[in-house]
Tab-separated table of C-alpha atoms in Angstrom:
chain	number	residue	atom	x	y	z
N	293	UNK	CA	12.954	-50.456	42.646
N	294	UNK	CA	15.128	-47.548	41.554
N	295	UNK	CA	14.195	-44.446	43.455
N	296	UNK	CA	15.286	-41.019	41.956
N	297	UNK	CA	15.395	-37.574	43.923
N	298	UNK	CA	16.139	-34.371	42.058
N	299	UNK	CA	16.862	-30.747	42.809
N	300	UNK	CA	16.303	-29.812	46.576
N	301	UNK	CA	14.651	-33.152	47.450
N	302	UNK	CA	18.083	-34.418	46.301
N	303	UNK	CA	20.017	-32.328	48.548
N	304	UNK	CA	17.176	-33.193	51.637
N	305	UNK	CA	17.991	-36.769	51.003
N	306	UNK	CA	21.458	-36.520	50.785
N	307	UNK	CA	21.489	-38.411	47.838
N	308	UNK	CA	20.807	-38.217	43.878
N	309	UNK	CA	19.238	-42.487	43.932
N	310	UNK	CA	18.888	-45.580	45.448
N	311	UNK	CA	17.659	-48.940	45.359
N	312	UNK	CA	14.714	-49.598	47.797
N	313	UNK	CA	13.173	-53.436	48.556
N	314	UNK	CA	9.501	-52.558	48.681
N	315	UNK	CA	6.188	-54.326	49.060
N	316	UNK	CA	4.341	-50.377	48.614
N	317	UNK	CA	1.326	-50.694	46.343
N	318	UNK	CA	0.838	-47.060	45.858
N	319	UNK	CA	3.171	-44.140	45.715
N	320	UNK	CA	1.905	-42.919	48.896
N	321	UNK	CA	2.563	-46.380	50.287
N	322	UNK	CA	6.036	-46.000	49.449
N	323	UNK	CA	6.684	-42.149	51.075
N	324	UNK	CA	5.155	-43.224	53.965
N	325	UNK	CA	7.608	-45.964	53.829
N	326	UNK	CA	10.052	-44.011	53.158
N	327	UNK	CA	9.695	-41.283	55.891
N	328	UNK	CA	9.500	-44.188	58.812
N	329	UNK	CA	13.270	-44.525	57.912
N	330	UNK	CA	15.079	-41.797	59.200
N	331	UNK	CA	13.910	-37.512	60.110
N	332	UNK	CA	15.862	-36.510	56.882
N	333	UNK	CA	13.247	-38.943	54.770
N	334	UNK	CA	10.616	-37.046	57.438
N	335	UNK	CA	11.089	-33.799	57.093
N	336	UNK	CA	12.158	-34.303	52.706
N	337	UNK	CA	8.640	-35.759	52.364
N	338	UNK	CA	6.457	-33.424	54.967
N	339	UNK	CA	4.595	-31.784	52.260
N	340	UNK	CA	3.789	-33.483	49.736
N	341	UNK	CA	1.834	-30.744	48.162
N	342	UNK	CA	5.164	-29.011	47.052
N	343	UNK	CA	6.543	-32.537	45.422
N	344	UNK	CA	5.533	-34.078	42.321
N	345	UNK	CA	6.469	-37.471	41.329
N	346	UNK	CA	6.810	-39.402	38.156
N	347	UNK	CA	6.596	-43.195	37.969
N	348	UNK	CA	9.028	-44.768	34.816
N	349	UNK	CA	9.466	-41.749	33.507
N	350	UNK	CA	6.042	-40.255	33.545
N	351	UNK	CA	4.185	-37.850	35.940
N	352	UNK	CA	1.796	-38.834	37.713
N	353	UNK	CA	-0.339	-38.567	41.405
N	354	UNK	CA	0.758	-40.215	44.626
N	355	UNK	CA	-1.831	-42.458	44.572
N	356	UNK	CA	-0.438	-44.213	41.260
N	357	UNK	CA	0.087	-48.002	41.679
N	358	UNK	CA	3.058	-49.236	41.709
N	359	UNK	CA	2.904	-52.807	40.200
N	360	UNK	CA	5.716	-53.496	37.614
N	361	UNK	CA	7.467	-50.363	38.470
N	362	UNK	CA	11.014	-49.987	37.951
N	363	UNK	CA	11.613	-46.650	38.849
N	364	UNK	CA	10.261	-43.841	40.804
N	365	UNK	CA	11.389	-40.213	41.584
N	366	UNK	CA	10.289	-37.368	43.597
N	367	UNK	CA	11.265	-33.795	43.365
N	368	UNK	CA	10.013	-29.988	43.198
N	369	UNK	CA	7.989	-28.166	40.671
N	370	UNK	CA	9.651	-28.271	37.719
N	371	UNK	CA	11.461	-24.625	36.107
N	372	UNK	CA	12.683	-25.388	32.962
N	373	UNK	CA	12.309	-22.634	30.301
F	275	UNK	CA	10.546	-32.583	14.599
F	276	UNK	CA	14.117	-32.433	16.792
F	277	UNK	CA	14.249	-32.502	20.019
F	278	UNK	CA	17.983	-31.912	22.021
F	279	UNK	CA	18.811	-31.492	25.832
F	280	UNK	CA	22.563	-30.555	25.978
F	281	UNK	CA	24.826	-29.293	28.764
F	282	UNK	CA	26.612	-27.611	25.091
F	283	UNK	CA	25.917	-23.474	23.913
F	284	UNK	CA	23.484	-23.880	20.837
F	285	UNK	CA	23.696	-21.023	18.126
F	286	UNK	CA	20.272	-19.803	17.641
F	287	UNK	CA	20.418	-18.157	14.537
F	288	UNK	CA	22.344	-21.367	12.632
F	289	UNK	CA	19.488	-23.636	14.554
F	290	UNK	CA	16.599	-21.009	13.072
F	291	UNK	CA	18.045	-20.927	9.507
F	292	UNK	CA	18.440	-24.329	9.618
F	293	UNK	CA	14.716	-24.628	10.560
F	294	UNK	CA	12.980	-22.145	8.450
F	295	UNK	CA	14.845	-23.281	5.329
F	296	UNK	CA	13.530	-25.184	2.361
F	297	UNK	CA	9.679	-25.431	3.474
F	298	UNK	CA	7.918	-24.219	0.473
F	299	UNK	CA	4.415	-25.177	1.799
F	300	UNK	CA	5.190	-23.399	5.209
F	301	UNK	CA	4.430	-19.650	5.443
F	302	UNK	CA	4.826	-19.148	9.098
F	303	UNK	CA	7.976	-19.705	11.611
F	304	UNK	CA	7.807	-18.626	14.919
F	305	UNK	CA	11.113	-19.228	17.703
F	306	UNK	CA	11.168	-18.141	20.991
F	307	UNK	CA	14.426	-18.020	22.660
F	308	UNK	CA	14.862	-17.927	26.438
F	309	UNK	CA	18.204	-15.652	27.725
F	310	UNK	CA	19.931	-15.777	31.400
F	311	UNK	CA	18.377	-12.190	32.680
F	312	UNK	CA	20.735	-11.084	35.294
F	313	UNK	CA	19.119	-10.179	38.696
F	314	UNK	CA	18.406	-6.154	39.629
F	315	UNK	CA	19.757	-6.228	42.673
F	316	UNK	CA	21.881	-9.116	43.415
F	317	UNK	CA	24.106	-9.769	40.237
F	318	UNK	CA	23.702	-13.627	39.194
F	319	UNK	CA	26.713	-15.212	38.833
F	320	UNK	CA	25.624	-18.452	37.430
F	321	UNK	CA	22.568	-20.389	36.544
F	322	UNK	CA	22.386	-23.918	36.699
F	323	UNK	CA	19.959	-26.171	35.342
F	324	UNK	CA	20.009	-29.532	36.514
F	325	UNK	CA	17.438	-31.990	34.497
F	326	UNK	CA	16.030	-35.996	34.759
F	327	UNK	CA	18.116	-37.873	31.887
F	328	UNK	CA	15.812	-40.068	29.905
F	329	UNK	CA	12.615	-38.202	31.219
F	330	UNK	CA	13.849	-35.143	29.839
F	331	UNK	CA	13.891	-35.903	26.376
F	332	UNK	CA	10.536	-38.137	26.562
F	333	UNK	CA	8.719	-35.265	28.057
F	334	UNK	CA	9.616	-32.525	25.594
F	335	UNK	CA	8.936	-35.193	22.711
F	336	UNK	CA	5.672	-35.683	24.010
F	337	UNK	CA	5.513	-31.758	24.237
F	338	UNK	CA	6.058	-31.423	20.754
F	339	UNK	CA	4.354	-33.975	19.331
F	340	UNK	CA	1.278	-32.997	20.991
F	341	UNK	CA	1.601	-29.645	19.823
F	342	UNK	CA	2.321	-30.972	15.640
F	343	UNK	CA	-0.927	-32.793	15.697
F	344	UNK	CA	-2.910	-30.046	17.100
F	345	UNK	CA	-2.141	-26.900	14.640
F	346	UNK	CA	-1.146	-29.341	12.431
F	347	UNK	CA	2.629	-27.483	12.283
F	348	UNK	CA	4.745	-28.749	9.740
F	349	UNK	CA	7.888	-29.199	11.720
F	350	UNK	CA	8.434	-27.732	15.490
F	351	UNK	CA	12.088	-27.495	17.268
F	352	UNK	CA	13.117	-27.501	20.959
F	353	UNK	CA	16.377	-27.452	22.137
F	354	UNK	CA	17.075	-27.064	26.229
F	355	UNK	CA	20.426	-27.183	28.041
F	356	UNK	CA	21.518	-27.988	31.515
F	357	UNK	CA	24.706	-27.731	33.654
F	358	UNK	CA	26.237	-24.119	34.197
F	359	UNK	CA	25.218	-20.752	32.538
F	360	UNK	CA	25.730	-17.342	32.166
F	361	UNK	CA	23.850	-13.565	32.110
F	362	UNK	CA	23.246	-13.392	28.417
F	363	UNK	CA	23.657	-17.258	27.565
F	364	UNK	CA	20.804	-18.369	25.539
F	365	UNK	CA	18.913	-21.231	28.254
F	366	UNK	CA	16.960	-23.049	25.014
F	367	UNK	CA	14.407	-21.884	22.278
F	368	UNK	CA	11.471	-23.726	20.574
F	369	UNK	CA	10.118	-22.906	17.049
F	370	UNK	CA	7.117	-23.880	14.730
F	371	UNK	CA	6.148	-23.860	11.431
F	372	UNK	CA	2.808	-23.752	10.380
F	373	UNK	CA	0.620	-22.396	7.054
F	374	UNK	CA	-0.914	-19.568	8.952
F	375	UNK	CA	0.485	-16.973	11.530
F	376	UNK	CA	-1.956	-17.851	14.182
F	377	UNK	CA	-0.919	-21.698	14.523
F	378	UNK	CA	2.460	-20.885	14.343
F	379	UNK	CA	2.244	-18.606	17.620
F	380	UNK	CA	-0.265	-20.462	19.225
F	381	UNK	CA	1.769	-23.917	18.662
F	382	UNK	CA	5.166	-22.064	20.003
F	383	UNK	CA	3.292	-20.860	23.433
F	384	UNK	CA	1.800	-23.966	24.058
F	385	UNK	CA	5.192	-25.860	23.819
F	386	UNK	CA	6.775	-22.531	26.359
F	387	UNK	CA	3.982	-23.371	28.890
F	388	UNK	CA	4.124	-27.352	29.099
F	389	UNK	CA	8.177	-26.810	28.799
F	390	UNK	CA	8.044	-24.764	31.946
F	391	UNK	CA	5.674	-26.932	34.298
F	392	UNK	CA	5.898	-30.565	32.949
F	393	UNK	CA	9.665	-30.881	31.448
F	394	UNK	CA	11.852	-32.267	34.250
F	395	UNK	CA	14.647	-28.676	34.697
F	396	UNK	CA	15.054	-27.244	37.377
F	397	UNK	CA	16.877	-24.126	37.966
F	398	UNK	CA	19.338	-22.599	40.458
F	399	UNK	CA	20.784	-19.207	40.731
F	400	UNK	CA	24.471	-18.253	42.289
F	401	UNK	CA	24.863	-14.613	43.636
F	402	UNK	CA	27.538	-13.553	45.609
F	403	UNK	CA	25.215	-14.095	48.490
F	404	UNK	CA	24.724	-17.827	47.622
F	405	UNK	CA	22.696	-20.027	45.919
F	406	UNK	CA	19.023	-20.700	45.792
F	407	UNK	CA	16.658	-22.854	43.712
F	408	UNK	CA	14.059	-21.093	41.610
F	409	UNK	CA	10.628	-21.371	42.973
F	410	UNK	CA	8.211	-22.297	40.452
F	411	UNK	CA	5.358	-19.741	39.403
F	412	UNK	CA	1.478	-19.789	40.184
F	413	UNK	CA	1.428	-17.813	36.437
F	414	UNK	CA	3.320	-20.568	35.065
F	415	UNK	CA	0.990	-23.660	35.981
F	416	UNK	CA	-2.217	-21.446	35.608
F	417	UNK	CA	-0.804	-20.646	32.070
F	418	UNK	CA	-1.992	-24.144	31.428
F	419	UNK	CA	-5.051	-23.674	31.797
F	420	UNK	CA	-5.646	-21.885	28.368
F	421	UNK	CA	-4.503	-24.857	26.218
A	127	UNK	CA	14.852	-0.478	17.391
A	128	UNK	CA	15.509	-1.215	14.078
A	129	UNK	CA	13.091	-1.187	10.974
A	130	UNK	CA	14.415	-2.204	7.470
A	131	UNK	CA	12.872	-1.824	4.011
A	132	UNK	CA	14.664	-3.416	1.011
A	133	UNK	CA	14.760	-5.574	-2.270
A	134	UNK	CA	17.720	-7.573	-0.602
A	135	UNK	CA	17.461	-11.077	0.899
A	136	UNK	CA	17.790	-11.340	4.485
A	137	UNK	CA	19.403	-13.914	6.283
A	138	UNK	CA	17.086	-15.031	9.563
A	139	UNK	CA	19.653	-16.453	11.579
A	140	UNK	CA	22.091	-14.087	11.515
A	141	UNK	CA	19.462	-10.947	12.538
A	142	UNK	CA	18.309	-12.929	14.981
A	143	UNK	CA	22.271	-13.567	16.562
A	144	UNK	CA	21.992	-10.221	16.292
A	145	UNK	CA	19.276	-8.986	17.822
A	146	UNK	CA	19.244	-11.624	20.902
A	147	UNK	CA	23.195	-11.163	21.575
A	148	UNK	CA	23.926	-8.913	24.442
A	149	UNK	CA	20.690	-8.723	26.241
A	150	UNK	CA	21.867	-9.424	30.164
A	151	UNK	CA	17.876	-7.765	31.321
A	152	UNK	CA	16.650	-9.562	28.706
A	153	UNK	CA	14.791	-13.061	29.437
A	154	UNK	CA	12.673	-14.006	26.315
A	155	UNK	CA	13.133	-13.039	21.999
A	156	UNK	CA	10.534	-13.800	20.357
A	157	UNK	CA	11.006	-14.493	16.401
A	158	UNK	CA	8.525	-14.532	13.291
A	159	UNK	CA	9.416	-15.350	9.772
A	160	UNK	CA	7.382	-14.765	6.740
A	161	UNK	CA	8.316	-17.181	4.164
A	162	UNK	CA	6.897	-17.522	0.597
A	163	UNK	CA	4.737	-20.342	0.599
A	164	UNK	CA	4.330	-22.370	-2.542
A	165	UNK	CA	0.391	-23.079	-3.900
A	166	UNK	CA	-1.277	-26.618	-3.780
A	167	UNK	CA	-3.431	-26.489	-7.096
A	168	UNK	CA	-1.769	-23.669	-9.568
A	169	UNK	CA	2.157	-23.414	-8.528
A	170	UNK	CA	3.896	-20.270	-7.549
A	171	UNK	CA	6.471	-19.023	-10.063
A	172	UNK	CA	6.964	-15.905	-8.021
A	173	UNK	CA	5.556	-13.126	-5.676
A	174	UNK	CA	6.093	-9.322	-6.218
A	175	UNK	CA	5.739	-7.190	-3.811
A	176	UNK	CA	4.984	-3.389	-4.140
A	177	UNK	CA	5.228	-0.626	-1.689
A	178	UNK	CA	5.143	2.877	-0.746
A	179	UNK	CA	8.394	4.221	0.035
A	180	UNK	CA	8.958	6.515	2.561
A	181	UNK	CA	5.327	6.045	3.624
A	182	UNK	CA	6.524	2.055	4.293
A	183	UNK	CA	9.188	2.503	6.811
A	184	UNK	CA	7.050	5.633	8.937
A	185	UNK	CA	4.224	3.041	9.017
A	186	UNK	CA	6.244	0.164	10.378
A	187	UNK	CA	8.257	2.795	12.778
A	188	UNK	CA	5.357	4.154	14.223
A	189	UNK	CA	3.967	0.258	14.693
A	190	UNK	CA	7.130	-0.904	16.406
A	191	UNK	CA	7.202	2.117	18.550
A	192	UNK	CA	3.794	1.422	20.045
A	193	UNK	CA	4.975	-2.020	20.449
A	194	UNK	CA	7.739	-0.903	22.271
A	195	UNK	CA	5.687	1.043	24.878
A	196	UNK	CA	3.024	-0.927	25.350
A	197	UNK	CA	4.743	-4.312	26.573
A	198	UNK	CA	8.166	-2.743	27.663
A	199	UNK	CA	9.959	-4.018	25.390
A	200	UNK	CA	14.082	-4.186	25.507
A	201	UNK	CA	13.992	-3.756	21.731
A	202	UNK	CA	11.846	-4.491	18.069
A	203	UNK	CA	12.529	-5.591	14.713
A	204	UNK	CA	11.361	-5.027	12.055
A	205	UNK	CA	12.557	-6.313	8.434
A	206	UNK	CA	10.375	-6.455	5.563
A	207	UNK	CA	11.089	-7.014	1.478
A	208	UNK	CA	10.054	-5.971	-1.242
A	209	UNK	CA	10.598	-6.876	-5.164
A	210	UNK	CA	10.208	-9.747	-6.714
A	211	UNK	CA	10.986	-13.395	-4.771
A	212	UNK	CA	10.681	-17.082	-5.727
A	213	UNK	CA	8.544	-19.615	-2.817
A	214	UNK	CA	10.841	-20.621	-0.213
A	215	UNK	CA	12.745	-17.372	0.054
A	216	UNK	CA	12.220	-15.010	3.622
A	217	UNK	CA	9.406	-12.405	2.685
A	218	UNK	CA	9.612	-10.596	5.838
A	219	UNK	CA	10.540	-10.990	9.916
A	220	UNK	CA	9.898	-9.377	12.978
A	221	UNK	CA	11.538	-10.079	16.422
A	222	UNK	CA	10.883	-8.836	19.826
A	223	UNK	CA	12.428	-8.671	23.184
A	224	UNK	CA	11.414	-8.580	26.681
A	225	UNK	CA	11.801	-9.801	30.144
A	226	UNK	CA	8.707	-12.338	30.097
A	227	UNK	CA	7.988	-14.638	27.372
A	228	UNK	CA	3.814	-13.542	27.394
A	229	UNK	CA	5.008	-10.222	26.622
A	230	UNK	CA	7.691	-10.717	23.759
A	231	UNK	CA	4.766	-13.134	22.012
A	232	UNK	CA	1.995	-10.658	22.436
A	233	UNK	CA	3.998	-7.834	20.895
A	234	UNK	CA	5.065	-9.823	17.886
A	235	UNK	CA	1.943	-10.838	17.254
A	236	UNK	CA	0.495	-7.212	17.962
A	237	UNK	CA	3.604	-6.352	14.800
A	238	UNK	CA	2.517	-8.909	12.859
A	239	UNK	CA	-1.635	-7.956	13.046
A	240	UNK	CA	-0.743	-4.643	12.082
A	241	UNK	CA	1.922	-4.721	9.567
A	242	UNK	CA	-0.701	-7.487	7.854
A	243	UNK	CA	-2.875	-4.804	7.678
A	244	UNK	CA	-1.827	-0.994	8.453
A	245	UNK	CA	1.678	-0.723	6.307
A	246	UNK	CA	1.623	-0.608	2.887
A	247	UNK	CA	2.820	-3.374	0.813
A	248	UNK	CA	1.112	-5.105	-1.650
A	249	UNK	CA	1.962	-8.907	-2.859
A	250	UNK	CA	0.514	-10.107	-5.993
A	251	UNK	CA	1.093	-13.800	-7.109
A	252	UNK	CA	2.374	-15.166	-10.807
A	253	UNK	CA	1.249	-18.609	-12.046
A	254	UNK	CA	1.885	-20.270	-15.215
A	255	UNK	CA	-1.979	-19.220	-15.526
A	256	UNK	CA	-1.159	-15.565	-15.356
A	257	UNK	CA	-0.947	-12.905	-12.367
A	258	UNK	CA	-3.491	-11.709	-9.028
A	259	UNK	CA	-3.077	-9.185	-6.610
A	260	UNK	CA	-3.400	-11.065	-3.308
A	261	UNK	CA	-7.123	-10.225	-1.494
A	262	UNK	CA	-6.950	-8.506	1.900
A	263	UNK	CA	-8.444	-11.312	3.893
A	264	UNK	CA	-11.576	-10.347	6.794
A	265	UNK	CA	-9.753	-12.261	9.143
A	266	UNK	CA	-6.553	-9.869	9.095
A	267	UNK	CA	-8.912	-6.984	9.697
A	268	UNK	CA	-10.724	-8.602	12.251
A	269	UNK	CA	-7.493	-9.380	14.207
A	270	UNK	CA	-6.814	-5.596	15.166
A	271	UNK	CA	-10.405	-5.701	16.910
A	272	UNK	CA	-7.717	-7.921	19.529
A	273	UNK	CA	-5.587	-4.909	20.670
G	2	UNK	CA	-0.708	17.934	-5.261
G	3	UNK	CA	0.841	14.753	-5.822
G	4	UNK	CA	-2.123	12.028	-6.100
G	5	UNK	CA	-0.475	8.266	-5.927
G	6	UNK	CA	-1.779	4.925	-7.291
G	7	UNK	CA	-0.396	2.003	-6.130
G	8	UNK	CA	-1.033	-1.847	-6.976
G	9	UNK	CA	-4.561	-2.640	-9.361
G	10	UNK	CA	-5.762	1.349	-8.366
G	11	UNK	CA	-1.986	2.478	-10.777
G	12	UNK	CA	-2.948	-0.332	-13.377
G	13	UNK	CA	-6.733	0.637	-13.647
G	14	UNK	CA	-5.655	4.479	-13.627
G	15	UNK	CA	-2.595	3.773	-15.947
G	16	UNK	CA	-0.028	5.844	-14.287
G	17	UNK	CA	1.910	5.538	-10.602
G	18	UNK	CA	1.642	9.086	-9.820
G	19	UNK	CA	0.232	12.717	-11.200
G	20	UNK	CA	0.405	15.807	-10.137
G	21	UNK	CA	-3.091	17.257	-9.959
G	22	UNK	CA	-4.409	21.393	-9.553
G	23	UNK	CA	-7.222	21.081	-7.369
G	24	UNK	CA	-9.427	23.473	-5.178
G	25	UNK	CA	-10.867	19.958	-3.568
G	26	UNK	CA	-11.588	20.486	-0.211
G	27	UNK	CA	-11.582	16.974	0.984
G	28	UNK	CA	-10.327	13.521	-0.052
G	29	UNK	CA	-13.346	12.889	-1.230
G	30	UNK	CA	-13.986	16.306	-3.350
G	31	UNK	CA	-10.925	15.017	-4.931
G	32	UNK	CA	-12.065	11.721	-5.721
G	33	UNK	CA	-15.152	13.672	-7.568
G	34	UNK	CA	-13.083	15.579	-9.903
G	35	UNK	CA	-10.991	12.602	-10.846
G	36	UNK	CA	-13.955	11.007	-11.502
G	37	UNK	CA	-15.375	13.143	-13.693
G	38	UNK	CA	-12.386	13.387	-16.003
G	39	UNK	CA	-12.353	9.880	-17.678
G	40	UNK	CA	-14.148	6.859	-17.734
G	41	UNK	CA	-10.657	4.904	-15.985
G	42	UNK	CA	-10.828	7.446	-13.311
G	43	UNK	CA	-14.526	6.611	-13.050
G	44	UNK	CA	-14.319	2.969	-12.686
G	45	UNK	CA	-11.083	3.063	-10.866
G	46	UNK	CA	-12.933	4.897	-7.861
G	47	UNK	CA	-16.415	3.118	-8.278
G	48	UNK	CA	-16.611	1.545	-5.468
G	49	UNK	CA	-14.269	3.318	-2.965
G	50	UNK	CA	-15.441	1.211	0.351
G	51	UNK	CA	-12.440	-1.419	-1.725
G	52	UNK	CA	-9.944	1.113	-1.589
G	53	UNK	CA	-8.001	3.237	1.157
G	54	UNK	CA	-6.478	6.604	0.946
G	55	UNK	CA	-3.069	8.000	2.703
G	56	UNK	CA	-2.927	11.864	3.162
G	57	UNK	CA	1.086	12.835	3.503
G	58	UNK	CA	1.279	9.620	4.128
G	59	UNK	CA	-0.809	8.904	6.564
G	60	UNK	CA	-3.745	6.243	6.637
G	61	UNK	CA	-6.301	8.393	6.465
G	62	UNK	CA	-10.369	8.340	5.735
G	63	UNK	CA	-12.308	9.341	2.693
G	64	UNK	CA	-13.658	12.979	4.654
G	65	UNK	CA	-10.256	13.751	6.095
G	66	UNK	CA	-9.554	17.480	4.540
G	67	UNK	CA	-6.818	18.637	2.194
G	68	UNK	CA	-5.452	21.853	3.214
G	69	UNK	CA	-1.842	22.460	3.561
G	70	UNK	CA	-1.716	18.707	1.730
G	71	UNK	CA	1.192	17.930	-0.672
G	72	UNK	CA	0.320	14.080	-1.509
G	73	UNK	CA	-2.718	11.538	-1.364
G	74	UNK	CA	-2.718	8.314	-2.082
G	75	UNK	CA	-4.994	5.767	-3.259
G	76	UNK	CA	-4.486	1.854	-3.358
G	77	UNK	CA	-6.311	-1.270	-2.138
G	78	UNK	CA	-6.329	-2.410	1.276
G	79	UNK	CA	-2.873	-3.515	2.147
G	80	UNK	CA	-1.430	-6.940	2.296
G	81	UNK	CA	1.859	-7.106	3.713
G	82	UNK	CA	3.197	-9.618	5.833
């Protein structure tokens, strides 16, 4: 699974995307994967009330499934206008 | 409908003739265009807008075509760029065209308000003093609420 | 602040260069056009337009002055034909400029409620069936109760 | 005074503009002496809750007074836009 990271959850990460071998059925599944990596993954995903996640291309909540999915990605409220 | 997400200037006026011209059963175009404001007190350098290729597009499609069936516009624009700006660049603009006044307004505010919360940008501004990313707005997701 | 009565076409995209160019405090233009629409059942061979002059251009001043002071605005537009035009052609525009988008749409549409309404033009429609003045509609009227 | 017709008020009176002696006090003294002069006049004004009246041009009301006034204008509620 493809996993994306955008604006300052990109520069947390270190990274813009990589590929992660997962077994997470939910989104939260995967974060909490995610964080048991390494402190940057930690302290990127700490509050999850200031990320927002879409799931193929589509937002969605962190308790969205994740069957099928090719491609997930995290980052802050968006600012576009 | 056209939707384009470009990193290239746009010419608003060429991209609003082009829009308003040759709809005979349209009385009503509304455009809203978005500028780089430079900052009071600490002069911004740059603005840049970094976006989710793919997403992007999808989302402000979505946007738009929500926004068609709804006041029933007869065509409805938005155009957004990303990479580096400047004070006084035009960011992107939006417009509708509708029968009546009202739709047309309406239409245009509802695609400004879902464009700023659910359309993957995200801004940063350079000062001399650095750079920081642009903290999204209670006003801006409570804005939802209307529509 | 400019306001601008005349029997000349307009062109939409180059005012509005115009007007958003050069606005650095600037963050949001907001645009509407006025376009003559064509009619479903009895077609439009043209629309004339009547007006008071002198009277015309204090009324639309005075309208995009209070505009102006009541949402802060960076600057108003005002342009507004008169004469005789064909459906499709620009009948009128107004354009509006301000730091925040909710302000440059509520003043445009406060311009547009009132110049409906409160300036004095008259439009009268010509059909192969003959000729109408154009009925003030309730709803127009009703609209001002907003501000 | 100047008295102006625009749109159906100059086609029903027959003219665009007059200039009228008058003592009226008010707009609407004025509309009772143009009233009384011909039946076009008469009908023109029958109904005056369809019309509006600018005084120097000014949007004005029906009781608004006349001295010192060098134009009023009659014409149907406006529809610009």
């Amino acid at each position: 699974m493809d996993v994306l990271y955008f604006a300052w959850m990109r520069e947390r990460i270190g990274l813009p995307r990589e590929t992660v071998e997962t077994t997470a059925g939910t989104v939260m599944e995967l974060v909490e994967e995610l964080k048991a990596r390494e402190d940057r993954y930690a302290m990127a995903f700490s509050d999850i009330s200031a990320l927002r996640v879409a799931v193929d291309q589509e937002l969605t909540d962190f308790d969205a499934p994740l069957t099928g999915v090719r491609e997930v990605a995290f980052f802050p409220p968006m600012t576009g206008g | 409908m056209r939707v384009l997400v470009s990193d290239a200037p746009f010419d608003v006026g060429e991209e609003t003739n082009a829009f308003a011209k040759g709809h005979k059963d349209i009385g009503a175009v509304v455009t809203f265009t978005g500028i780089v404001r430079d900052l009071p007190d600490d002069p911004l350098v740059a603005m840049e807008i970094e976006h989710y290729p793919g997403m992007t597009e999808a989302a402000l499609s979505k946007i738009a075509t929500t926004a068609i069936a709804r006041w029933s516009l007869g065509d409805a624009l938005v155009i957004h760029r990303h990479g580096r700006l400047v004070p006084g660049e035009m960011i992107m603009m939006v417009a509708t065209a509708a029968r009546h006044r009202r739709d047309a307004f309406e239409a245009a505010e509802y695609l400004m308000d879902y464009l700023k919360s659910r359309a993957p940008f995200w801004k940063r501004e350079i000062t001399a003093k650095g750079s920081d990313w642009v903290t999204a707005k209670a006003e801006d997701e409570d804005a939802l609420t209307r529509w």
